[in-house]
Short mmCIF file of C-alpha atoms in Angstrom, two decimals:
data_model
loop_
_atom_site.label_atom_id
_atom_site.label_comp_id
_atom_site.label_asym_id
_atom_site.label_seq_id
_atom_site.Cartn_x
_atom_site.Cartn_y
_atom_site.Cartn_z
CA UNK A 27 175.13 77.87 104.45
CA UNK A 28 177.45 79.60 106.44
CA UNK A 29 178.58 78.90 110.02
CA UNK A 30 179.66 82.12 112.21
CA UNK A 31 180.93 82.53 115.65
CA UNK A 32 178.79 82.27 118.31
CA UNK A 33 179.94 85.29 120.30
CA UNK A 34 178.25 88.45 119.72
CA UNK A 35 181.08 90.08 118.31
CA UNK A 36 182.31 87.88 116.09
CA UNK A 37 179.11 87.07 114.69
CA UNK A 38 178.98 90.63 113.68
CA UNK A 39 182.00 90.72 112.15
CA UNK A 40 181.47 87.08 110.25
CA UNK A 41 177.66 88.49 109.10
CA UNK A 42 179.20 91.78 107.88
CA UNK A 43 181.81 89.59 105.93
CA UNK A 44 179.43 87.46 104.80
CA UNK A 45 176.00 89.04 104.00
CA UNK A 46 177.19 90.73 100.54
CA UNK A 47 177.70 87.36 99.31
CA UNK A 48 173.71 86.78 99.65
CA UNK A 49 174.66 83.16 101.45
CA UNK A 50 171.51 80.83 101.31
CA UNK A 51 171.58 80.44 104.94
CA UNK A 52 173.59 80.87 108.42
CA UNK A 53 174.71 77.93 110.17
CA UNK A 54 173.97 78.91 114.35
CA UNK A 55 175.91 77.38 116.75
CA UNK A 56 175.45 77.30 120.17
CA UNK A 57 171.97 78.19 119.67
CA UNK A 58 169.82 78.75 123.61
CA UNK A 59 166.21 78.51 122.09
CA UNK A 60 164.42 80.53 119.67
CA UNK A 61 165.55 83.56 121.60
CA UNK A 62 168.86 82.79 119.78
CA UNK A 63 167.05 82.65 116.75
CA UNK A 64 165.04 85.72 116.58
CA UNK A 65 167.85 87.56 117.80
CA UNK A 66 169.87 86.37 114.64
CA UNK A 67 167.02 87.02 112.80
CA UNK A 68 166.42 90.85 113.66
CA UNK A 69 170.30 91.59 113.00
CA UNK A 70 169.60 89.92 109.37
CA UNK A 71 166.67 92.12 109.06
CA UNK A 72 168.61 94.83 109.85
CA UNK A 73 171.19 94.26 107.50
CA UNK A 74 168.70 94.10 104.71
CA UNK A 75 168.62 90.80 104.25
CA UNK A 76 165.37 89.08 102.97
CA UNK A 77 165.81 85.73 101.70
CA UNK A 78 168.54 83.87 104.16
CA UNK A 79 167.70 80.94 106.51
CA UNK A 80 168.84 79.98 109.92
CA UNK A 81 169.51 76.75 110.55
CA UNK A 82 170.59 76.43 114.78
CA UNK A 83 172.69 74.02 116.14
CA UNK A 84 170.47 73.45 119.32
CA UNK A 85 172.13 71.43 121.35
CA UNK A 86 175.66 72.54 122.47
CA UNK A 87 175.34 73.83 125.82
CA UNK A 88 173.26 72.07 129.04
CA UNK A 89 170.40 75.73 128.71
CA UNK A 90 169.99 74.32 125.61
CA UNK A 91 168.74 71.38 126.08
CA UNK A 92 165.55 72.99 127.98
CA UNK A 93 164.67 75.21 125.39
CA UNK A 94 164.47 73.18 122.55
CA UNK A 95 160.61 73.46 123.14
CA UNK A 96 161.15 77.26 122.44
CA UNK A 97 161.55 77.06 118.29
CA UNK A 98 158.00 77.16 117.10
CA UNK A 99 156.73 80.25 115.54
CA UNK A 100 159.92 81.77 116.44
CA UNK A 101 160.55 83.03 112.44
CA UNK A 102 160.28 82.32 108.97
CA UNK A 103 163.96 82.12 108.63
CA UNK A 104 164.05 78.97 110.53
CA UNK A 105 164.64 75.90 108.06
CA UNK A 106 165.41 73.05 110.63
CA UNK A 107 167.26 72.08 113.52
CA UNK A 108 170.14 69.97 113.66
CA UNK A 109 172.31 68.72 116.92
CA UNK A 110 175.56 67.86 117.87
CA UNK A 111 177.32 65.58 120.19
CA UNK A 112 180.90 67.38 120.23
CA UNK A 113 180.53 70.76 122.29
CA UNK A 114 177.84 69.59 124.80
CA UNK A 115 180.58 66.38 126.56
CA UNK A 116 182.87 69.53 127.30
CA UNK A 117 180.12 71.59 128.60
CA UNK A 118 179.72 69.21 131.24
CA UNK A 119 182.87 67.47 132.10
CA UNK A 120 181.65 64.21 129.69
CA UNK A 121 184.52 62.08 128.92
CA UNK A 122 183.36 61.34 125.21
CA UNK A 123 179.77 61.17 123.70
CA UNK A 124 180.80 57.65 122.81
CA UNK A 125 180.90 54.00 123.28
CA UNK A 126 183.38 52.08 122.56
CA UNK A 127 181.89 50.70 119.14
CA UNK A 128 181.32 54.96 117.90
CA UNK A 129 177.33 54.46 118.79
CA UNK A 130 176.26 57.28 121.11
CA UNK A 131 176.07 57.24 124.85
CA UNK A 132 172.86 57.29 126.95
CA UNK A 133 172.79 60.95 127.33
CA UNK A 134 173.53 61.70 123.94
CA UNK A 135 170.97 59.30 122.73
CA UNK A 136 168.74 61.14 124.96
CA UNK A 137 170.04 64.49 123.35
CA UNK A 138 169.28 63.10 119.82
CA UNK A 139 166.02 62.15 120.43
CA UNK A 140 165.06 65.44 121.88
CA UNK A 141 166.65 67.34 119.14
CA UNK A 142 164.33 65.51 116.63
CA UNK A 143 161.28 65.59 118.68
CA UNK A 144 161.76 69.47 118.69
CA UNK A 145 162.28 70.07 115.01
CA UNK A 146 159.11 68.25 113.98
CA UNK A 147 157.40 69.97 117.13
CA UNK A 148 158.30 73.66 115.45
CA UNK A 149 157.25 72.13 112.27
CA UNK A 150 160.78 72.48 110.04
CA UNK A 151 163.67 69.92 109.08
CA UNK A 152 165.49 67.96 111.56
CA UNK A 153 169.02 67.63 110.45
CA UNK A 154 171.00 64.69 111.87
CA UNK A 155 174.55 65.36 113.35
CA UNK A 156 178.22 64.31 111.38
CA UNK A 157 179.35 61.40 111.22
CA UNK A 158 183.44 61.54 112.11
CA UNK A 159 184.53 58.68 110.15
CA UNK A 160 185.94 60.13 106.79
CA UNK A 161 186.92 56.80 105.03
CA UNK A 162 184.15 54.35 106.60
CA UNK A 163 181.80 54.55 103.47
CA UNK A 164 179.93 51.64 105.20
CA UNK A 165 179.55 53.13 108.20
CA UNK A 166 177.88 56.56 107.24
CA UNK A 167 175.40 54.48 104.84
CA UNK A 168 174.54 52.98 107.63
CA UNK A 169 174.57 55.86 109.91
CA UNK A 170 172.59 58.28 107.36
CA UNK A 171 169.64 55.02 107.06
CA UNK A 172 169.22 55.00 110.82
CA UNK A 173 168.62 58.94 111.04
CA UNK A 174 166.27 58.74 107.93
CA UNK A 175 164.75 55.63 109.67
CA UNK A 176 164.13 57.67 113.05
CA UNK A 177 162.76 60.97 111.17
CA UNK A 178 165.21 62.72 110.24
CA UNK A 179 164.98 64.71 106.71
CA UNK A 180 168.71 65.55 105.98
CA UNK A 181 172.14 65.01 107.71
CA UNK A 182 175.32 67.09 107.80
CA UNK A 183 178.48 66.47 106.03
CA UNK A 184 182.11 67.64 107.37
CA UNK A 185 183.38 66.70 103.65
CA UNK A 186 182.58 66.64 99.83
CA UNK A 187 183.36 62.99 99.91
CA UNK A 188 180.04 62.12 102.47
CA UNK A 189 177.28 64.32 100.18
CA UNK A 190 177.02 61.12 98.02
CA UNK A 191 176.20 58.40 100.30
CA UNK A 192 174.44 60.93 102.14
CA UNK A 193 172.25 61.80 99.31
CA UNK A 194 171.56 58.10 98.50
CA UNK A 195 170.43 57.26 101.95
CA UNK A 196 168.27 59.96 102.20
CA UNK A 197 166.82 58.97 98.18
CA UNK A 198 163.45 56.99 98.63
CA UNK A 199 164.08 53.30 96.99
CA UNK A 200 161.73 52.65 93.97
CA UNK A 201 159.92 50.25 96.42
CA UNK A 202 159.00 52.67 98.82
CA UNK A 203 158.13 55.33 95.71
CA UNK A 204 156.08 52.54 94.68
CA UNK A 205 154.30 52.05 97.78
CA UNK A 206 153.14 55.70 98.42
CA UNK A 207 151.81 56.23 95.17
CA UNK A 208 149.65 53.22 96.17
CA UNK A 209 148.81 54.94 99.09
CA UNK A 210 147.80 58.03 98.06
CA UNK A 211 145.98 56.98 94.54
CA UNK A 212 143.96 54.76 97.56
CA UNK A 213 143.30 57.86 99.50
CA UNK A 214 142.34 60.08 96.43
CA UNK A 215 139.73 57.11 95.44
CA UNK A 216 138.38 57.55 98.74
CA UNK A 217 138.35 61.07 99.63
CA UNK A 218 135.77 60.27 103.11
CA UNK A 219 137.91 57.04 104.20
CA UNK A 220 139.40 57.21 107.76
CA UNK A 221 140.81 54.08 106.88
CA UNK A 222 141.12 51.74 103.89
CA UNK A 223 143.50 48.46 102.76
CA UNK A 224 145.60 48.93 100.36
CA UNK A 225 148.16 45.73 99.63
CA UNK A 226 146.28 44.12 102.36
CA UNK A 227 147.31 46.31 105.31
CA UNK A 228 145.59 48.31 106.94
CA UNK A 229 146.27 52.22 106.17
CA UNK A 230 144.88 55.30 108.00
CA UNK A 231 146.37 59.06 108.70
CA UNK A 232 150.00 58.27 109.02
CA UNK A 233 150.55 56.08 106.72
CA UNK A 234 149.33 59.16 103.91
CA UNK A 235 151.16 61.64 105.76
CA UNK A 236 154.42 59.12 105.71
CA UNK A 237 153.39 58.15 101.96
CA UNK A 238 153.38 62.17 100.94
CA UNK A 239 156.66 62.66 102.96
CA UNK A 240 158.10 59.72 100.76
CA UNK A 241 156.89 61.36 97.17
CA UNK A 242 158.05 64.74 98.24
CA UNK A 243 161.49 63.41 99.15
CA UNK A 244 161.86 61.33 96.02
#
């Protein structure tokens, strides 16, 4: 993917630098909604492009946070949504987006949460924000298991180093593997069951959806 500017100009520029190169996707920042979107979407069109994605960063601006209900249906180019906590403390006079310890202030929290809630709302990826710490190996393990722990499908990187970790959080464990087969063989047995036990729990809807979201990942 490739990030351009946000300002109309420059965008032009960057996607008429860019667009020969067929790039998988464009990285959108500053996104205001699916308006942003489409809009980005038409000028792609009209460069002849077929195949690239858009992936928005929707939360960098206050407007944006009230129209990250606007994604759904917006375009096929849309892959996912991700957020970030860097741009948006400016915006508003914030003294950092952090505590003391690195975890995220209330608002940004808040921001997160929505972020999230809207990707899965419009039905496509939601992509969790970089983590700053370049050398804390720990720390993004444990970063990258939270946001797969809260919903989130992917996370960004801001170096080559992070893809690994990144990739292993994000990896179901063979336990988990283990467990949604279970879950699913159960289901396919039982094609009419609401409901059914399988290890001695009870299982219903979620549990299959969150069992075929584990074997797709894995």
């Amino acid at each position: 993917f490739v990030r351009v500017n946000p300002a109309p100009a420059l965008m032009e520029r960057d996607l008429a630098m860019v667009m020969p190169g067929r790039p998988d996707g464009i990285m959108l920042p500053k996104a205001e909604g699916g308006a942003s979107v489409a809009a980005l979407a038409r000028r792609l069109d009209a460069l002849g492009d077929r195949h690239a994605r858009i992936l928005p960063i929707a939360t960098e601006t206050p407007a944006a946070i009230f129209a990250l209900g606007t994604y759904g249906n917006v375009t096929d180019r849309l892959c996912g949504l991700t957020w970030g906590a860097e741009d948006l403390p400016s915006a508003i006079g914030a003294a950092t987006a952090r505590e003391a310890d690195g975890s995220f202030t209330a608002p940004y929290q808040m921001v997160r949460s929505l972020a999230l809630f809207a990707a899965h709302a419009a039905g496509v990826a939601a992509i969790e924000t970089v983590y700053p710490g370049l050398k804390d190996e720990q720390g993004l393990m444990d970063y990258a298991l939270r946001a797969r722990r809260d919903g989130f499908s992917g996370m960004l990187a801001i170096h080559p180093a992070q893809i690994a970790p990144i990739h292993a959080a994000f990896t179901p464990s063979k336990d988990e593997i283990a467990w949604a087969q279970r879950v699913v063989e159960a289901f396919d047995q039982n094609p009419d069951a609401g409901a059914l036990q399988v290890g001695g729990q009870m299982m219903d809807a979620p549990h299959l959806k969150l069992a075929k979201r584990i074997l797709a990942a894995s």
